[in-house]
Short mmCIF file of C-alpha atoms in Angstrom, two decimals:
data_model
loop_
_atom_site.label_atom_id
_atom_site.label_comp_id
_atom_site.label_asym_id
_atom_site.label_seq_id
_atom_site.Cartn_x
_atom_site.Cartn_y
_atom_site.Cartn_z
CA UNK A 8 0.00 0.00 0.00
CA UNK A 9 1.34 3.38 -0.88
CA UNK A 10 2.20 5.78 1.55
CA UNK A 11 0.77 9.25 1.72
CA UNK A 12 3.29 11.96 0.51
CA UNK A 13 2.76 15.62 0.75
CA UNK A 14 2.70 17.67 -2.45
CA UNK A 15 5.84 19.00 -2.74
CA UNK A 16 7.40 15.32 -2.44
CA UNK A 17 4.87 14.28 -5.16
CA UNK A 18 6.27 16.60 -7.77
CA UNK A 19 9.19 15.65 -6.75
CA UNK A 20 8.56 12.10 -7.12
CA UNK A 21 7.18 12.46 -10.67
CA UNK A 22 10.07 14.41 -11.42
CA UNK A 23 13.08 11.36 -10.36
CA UNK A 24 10.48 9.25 -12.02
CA UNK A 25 11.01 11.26 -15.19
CA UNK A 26 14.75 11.83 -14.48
CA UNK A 27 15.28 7.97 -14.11
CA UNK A 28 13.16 6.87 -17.23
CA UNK A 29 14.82 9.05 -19.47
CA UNK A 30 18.67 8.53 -17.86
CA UNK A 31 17.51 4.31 -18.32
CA UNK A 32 16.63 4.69 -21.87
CA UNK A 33 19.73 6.77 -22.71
CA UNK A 34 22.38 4.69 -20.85
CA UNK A 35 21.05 1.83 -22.81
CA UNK A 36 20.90 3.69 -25.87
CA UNK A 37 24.65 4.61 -25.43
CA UNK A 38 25.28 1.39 -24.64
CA UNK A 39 24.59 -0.18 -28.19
CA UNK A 40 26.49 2.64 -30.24
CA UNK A 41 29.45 2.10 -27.92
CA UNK A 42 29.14 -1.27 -28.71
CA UNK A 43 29.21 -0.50 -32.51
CA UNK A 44 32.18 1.25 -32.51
CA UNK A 45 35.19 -0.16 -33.92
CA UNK A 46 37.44 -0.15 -31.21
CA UNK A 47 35.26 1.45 -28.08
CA UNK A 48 37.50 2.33 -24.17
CA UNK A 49 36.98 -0.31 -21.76
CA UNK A 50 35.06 2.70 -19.67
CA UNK A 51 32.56 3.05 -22.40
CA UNK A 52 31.53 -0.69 -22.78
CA UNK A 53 31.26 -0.58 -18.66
CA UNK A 54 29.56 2.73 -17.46
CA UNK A 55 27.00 2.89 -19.87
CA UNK A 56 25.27 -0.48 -19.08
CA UNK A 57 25.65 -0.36 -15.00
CA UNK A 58 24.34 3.08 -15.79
CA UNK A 59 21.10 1.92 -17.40
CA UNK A 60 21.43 -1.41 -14.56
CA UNK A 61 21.19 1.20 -11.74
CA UNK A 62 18.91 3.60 -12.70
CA UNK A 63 16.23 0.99 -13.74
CA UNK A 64 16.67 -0.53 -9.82
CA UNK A 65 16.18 2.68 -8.80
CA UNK A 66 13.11 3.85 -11.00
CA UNK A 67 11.10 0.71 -9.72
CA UNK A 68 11.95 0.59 -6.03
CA UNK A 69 10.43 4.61 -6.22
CA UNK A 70 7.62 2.98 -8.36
CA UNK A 71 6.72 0.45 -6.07
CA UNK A 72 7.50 2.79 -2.81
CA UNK A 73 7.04 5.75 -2.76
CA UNK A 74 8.38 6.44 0.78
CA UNK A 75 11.69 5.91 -0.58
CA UNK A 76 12.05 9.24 -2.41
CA UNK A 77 14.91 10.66 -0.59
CA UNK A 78 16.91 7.36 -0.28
CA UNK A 79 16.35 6.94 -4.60
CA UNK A 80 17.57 10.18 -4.61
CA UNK A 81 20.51 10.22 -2.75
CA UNK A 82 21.56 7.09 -4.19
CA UNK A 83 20.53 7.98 -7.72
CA UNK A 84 23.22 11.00 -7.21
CA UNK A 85 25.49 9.33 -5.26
CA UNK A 86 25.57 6.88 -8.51
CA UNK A 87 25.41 9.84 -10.93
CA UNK A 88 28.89 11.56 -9.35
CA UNK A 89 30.51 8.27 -9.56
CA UNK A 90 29.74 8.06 -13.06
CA UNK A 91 31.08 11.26 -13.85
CA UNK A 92 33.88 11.57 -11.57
CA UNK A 93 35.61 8.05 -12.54
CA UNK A 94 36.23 8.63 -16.11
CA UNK A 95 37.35 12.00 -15.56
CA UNK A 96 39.94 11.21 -13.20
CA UNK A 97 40.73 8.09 -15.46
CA UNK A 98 40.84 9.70 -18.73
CA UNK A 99 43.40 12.24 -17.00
CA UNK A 100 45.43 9.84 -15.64
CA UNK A 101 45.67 7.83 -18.66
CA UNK A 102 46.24 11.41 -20.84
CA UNK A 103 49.29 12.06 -18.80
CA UNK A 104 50.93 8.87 -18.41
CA UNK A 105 50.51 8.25 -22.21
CA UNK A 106 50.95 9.99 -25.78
CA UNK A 107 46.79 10.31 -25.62
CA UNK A 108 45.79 13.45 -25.71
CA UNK A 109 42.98 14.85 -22.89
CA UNK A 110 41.28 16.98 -25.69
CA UNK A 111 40.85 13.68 -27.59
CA UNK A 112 39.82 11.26 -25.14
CA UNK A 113 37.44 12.49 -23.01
CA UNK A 114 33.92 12.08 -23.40
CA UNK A 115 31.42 14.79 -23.39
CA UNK A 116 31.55 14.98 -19.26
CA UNK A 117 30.74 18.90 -18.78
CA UNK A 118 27.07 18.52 -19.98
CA UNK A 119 26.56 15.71 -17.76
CA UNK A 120 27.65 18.01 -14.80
CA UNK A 121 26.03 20.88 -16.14
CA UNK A 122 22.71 18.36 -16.26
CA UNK A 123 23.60 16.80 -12.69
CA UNK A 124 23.66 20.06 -11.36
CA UNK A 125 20.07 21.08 -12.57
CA UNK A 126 19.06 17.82 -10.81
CA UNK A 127 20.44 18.46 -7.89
CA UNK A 128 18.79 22.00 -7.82
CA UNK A 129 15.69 20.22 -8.29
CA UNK A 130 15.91 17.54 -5.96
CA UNK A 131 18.31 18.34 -3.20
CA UNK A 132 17.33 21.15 -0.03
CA UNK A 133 18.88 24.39 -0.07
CA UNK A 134 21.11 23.96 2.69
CA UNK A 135 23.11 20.43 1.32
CA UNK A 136 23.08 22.30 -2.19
CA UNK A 137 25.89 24.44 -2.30
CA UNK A 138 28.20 21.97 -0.52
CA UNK A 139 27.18 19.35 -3.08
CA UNK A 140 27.76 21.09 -6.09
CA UNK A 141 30.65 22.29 -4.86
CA UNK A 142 32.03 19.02 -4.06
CA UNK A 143 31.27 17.35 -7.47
CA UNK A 144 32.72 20.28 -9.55
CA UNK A 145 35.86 20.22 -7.68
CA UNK A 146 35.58 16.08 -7.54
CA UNK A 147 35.21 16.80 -11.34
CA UNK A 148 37.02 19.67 -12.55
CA UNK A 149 40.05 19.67 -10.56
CA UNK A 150 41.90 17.06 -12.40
CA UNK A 151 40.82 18.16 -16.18
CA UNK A 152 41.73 21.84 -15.28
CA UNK A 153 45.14 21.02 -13.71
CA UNK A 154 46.46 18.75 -16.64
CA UNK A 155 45.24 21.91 -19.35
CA UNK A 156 47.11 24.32 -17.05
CA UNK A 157 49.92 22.12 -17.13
CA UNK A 158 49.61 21.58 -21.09
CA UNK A 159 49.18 25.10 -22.73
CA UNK A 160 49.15 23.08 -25.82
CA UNK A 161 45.99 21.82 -25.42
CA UNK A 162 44.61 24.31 -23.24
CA UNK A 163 44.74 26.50 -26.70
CA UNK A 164 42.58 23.69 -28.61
CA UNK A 165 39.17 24.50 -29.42
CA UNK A 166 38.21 21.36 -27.39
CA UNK A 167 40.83 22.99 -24.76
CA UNK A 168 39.36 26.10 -24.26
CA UNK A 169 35.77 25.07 -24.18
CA UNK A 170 36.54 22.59 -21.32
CA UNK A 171 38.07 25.22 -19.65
CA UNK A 172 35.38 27.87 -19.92
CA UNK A 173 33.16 25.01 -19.04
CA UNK A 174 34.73 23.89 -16.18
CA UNK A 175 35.37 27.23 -14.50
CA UNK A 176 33.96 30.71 -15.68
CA UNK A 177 30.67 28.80 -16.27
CA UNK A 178 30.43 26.90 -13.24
CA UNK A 179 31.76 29.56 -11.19
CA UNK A 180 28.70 31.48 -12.20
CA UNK A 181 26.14 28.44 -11.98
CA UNK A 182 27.61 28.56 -8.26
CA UNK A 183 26.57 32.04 -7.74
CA UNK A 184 23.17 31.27 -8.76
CA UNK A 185 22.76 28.41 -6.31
CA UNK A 186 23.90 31.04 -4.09
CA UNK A 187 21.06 33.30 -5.32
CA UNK A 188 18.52 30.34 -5.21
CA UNK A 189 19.45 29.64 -1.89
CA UNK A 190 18.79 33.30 -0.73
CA UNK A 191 15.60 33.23 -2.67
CA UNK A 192 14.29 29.73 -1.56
CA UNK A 193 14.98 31.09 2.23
CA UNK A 194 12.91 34.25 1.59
CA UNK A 195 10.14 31.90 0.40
CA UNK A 196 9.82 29.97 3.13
CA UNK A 197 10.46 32.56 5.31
CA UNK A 198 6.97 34.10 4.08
CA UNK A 199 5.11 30.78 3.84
CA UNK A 200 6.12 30.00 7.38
CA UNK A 201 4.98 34.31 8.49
CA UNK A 202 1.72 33.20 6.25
CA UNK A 203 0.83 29.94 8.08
CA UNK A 204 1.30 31.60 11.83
CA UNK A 205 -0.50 34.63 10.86
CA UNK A 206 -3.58 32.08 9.84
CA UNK A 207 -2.84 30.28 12.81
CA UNK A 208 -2.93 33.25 14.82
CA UNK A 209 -5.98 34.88 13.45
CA UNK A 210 -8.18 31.26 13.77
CA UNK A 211 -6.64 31.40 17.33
CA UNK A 212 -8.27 34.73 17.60
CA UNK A 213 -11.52 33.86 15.97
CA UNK A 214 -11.76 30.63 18.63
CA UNK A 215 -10.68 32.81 21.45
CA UNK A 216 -13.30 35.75 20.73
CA UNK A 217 -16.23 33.13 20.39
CA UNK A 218 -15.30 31.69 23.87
CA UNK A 219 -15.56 35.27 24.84
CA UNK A 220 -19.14 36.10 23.32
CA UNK A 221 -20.21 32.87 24.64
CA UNK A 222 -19.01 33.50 28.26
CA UNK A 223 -20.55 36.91 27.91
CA UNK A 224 -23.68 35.27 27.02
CA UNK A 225 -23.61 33.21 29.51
CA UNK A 226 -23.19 35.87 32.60
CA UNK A 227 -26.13 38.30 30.81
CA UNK A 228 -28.61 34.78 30.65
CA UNK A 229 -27.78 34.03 34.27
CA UNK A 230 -27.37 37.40 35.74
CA UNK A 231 -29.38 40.21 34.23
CA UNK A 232 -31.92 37.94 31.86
CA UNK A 233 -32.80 35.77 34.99
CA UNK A 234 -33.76 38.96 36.72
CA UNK A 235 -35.62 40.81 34.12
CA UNK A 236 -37.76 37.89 33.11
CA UNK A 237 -38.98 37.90 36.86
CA UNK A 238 -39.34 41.16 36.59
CA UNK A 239 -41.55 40.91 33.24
CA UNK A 240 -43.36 38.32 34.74
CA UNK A 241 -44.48 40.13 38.17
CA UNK A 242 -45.97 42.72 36.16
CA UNK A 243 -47.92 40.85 33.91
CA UNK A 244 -49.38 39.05 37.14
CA UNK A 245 -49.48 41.45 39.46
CA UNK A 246 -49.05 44.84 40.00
CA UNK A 247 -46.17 45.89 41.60
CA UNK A 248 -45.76 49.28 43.19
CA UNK A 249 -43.71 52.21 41.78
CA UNK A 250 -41.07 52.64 44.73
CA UNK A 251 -40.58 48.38 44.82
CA UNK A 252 -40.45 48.99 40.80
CA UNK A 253 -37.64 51.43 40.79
CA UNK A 254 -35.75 49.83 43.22
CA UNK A 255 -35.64 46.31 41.18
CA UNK A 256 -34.91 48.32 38.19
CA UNK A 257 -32.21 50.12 39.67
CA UNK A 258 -30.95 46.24 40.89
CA UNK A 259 -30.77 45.44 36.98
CA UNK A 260 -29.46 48.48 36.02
CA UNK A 261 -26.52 47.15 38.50
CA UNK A 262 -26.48 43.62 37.25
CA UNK A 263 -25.88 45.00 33.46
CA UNK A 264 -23.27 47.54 34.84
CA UNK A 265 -21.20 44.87 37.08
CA UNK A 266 -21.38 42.21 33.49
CA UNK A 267 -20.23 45.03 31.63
CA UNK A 268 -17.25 45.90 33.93
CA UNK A 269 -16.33 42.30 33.74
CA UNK A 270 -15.78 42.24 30.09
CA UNK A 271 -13.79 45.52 29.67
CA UNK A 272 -11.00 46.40 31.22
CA UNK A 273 -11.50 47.28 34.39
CA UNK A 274 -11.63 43.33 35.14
CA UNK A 275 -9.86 42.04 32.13
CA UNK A 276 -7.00 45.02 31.88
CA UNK A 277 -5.59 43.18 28.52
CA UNK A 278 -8.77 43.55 26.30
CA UNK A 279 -11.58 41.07 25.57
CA UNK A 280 -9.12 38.42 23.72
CA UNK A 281 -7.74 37.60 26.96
CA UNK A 282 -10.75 37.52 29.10
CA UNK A 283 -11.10 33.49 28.89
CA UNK A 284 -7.81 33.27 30.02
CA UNK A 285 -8.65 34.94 33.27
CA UNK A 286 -8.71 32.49 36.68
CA UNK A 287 -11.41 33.90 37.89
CA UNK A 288 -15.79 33.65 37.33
CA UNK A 289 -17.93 36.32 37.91
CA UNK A 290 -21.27 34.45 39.19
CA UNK A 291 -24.81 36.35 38.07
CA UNK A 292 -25.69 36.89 41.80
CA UNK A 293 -21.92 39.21 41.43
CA UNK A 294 -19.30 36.77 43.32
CA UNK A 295 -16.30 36.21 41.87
CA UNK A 296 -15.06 32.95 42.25
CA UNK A 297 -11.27 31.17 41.65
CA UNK A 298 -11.34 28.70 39.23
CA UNK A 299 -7.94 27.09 40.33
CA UNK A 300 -9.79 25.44 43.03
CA UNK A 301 -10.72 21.76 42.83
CA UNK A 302 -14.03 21.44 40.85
CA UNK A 303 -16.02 19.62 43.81
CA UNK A 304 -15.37 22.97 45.60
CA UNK A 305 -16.48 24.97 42.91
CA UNK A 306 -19.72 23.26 42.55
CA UNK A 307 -20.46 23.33 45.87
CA UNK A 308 -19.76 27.38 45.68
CA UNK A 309 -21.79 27.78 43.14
CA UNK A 310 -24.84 26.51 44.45
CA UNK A 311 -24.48 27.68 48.12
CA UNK A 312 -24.12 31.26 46.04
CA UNK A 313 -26.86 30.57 43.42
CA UNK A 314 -29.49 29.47 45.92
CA UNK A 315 -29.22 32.37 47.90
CA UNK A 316 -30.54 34.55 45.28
CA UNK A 317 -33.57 36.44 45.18
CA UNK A 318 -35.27 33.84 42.84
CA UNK A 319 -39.32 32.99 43.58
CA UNK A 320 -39.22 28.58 43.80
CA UNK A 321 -35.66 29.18 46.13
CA UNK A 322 -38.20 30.01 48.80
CA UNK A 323 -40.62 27.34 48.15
CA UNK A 324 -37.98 24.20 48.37
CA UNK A 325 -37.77 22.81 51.84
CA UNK A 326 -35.51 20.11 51.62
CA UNK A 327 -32.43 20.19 49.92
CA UNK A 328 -29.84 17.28 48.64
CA UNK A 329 -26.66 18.07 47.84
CA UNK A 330 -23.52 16.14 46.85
CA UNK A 331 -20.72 16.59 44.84
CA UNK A 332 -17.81 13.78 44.42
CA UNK A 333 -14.35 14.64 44.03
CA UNK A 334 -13.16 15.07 40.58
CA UNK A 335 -9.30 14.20 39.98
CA UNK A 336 -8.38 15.55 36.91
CA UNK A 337 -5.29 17.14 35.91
CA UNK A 338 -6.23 18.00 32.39
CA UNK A 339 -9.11 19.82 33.15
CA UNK A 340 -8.42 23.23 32.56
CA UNK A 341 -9.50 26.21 33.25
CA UNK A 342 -11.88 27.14 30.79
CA UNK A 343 -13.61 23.32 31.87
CA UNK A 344 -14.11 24.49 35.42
CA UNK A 345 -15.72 27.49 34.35
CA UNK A 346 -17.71 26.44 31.66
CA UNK A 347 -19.04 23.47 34.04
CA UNK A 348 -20.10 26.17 36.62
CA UNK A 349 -21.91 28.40 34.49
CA UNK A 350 -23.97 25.07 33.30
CA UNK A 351 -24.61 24.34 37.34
CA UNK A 352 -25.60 28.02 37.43
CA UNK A 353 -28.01 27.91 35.03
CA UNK A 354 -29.55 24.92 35.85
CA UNK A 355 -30.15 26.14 39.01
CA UNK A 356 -31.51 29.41 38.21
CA UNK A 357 -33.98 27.38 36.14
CA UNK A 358 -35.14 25.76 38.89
CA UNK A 359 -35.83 28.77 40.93
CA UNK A 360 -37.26 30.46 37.59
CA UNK A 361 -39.74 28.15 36.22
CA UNK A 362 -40.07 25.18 38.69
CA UNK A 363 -43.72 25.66 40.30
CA UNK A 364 -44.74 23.85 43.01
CA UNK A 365 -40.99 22.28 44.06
CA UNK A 366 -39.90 21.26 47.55
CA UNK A 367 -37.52 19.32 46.87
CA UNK A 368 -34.17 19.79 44.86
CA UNK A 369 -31.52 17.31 44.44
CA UNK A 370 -27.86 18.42 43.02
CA UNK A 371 -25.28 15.86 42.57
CA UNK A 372 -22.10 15.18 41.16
CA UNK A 373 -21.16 11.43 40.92
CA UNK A 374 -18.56 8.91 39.39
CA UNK A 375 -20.82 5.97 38.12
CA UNK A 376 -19.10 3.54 35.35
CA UNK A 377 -16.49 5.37 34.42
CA UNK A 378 -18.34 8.71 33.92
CA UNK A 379 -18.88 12.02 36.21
CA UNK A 380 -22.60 13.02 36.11
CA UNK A 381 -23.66 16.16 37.63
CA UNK A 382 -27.21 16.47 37.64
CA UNK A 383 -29.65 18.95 38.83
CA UNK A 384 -33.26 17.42 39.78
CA UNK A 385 -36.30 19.53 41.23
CA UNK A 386 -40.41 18.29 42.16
CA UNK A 387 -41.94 21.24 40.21
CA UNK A 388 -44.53 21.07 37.56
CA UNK A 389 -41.99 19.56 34.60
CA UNK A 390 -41.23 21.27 31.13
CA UNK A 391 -43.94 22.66 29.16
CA UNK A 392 -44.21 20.89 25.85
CA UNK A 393 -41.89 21.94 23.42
CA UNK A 394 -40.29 24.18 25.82
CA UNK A 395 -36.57 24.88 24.27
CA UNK A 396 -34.12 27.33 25.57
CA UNK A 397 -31.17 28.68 24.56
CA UNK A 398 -29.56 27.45 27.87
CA UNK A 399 -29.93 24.25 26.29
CA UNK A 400 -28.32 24.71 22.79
CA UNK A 401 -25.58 25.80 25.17
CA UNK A 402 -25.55 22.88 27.11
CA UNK A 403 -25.80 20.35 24.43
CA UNK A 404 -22.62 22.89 22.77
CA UNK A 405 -20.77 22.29 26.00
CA UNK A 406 -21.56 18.12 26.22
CA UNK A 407 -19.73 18.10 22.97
CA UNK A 408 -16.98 20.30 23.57
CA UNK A 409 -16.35 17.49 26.73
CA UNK A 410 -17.31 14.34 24.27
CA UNK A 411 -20.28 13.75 27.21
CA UNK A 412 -23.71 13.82 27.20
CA UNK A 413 -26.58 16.41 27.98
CA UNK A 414 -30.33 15.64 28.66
CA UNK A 415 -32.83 17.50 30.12
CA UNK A 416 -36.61 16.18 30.35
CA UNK A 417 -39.64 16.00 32.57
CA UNK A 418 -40.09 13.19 35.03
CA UNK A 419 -43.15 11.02 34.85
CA UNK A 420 -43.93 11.46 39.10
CA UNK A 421 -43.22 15.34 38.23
CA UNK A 422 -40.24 17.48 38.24
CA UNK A 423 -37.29 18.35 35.52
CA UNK A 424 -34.15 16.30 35.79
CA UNK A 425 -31.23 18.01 34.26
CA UNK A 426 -28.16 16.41 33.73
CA UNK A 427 -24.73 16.67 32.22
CA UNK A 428 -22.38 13.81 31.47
CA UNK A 429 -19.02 12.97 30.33
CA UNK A 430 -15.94 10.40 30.62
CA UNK A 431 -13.81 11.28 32.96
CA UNK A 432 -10.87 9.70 30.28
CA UNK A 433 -12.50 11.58 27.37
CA UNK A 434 -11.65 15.27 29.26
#
């Protein structure tokens, strides 16, 4: 089964493919005209065919696998410079020891470096490029420009000079465009790399100002909203007189001021983007609690503070079960805790909102096979059909954000059970 590759090694891929098909069918095409000369050098019946051998090998081990990109291509240069550098220090050797001439003998070995130098452009990374085309030329050139210095005679050939040229002006400038490339390629991925964490840092930002929103929904529905639907509702049933009026006005004119101050920054001094990272909750009722405490704590805070509030069932309840079980759990951050105490909030204020008739509550928080469920259970009159809140889209948001579960629903002796549930691995 073929392994995933990421673009970049794809076209790179299909590129050695290419390089290897057509460096096959050449080799083996030199091979057969070196075979039909008359009297062909022992290096050009030899090189030619392990030529065409080894790149075939390599073209179908990158065929069949394409993980092995980078070891093809290491050994398909590795190969390559061998190829090049053996006849050139061979044909030298044999030019000076002899009455051959260089200009005569040696095969056509500058456009092969001139070609293995493109590939390695192509295939190699910026920062082994330079050192390896610097190594082959010098594994290359050094030995055909020292025996033309040391034979003017045919330095001045045509053959001479253009070996010369070849060799040295030319790849002394091919050198300085690596160098260029290598400038160039580092300004590239010195953007892409700016690009990608200034994408990562405005999604970052995004996530971090719908946390924020969300929190600051969160304190208005259980601070201000609780009281001004009570409010609402008193006056539609009864009439409520002017002084008594003004003066539970004037406590939600409070309540919207003190939510307000806690999302600007006079409570959050660095602006709203850092807000969720804040260790402390403001509570609807106006207590600020500190969310490094252990979560069983926190619970319990939260309702001691919650059913003290001025809410119309609170005062109705007369017995009252409460438990919550220690939760152990180093990764549960921050933004858990306070998330999970808003939902207890809520629920609660529910209760003491819309739960007619209750006298009993019961607010747990229990391990039971493998999960933490913290539930919130009254007596009242149940949920009204079709009765859906937006402190339940919130809930069923947070159940997901904790891979749990969220269910609220009527009970068939009477009463609302609400209750959130998670795995305490899952968190």
């Amino acid at each position: 089964m073929f392994k995933v590759l990421e673009p970049q090694n794809i076209l790179k891929r299909r590129v050695t493919l290419a390089i290897l098909s057509v460096t096959t069918m050449g080799a083996t095409i030199a091979t057969f005209l070196h075979r039909l000369q008359p009297n062909p050098h022992i290096v050009d019946l030899i090189a030619p065919p392990l030529l065409a051998i080894a790149s075939f090998i390599l073209l179908i081990r990158l065929y069949k696998k394409p993980e092995s990109l980078q070891t093809v291509i290491n050994l398909g240069l590795l190969g390559s410079v061998m190829f090049v550098v053996l006849p050139s220090w061979l044909f030298t050797i044999q030019a000076a020891s002899s009455h051959t001439t260089l200009v005569g003998s040696l095969p056509p070995l500058t456009s092969a470096l001139f070609v293995l130098t493109m590939v390695m452009l192509i295939v190699l990374r910026p920062q082994r490029l330079l050192i390896a085309t610097m190594v082959t030329w010098i594994a290359i050139a050094a030995p055909i420009l020292t025996y033309l210095i040391l034979h003017p005679t045919e330095l001045l050939t045509s053959r001479g000079l253009d070996l010369f040229i070849s060799l040295g002006p030319a790849m002394g400038i091919q050198i300085v465009l690596i160098l260029f490339y290598n400038r160039l390629q580092d300004m590239v991925d010195r953007l892409y790399t700016e690009r990608l964490q200034y994408y990562a840092q405005i999604v970052e930002r995004q996530a971090i100002r719908q946390q924020a929103i969300e929190q600051a929904f969160t304190q208005i529905h259980n601070g201000p909203l609780q009281t001004l639907a009570l409010l609402l509702r008193d006056v539609q049933i009864e009439k409520i007189p002017s002084q008594q009026l003004f003066q539970r006005l004037d406590d939600l004119n409070a309540e919207i001021r003190a939510v307000g101050r806690s999302l600007t920054d006079e409570v959050y001094p660095n602006t709203l983007e850092t807000a969720t990272s804040e260790q402390t909750l403001r509570l609807g009722e106006g207590t600020c609690i500190d969310l490094n405490r252990p979560l069983h704590n926190l619970l319990h805070e939260v309702y001691a503070l919650t059913l003290k509030r001025n809410l119309p069932y609170f005062k109705t309840i007369k017995v009252k079960v409460r438990n919550f079980a220690p939760l152990e759990q180093t990764n549960l951050t921050l933004e858990m805790k306070r998330d999970l105490c808003l939902w207890l909030e809520e629920a609660l204020c529910n209760v003491g909102k819309h739960a007619l008739g209750t006298t009993r509550i019961v607010v747990t928080g229990q391990h039971q096979e493998g999960k933490y469920i913290l539930k919130v259970q009254d007596n009242g009159v149940g949920l009204k059909p079709g009765q859906e809140q937006q402190g339940t889209k919130q809930s069923e948001v947070l159940a997901k954000r904790l891979g749990g579960q969220f269910r609220r629903e009527s009970l068939p002796k009477g009463g609302v059970i609400c209750e959130l549930s998670w795995s305490v691995e899952s968190v």
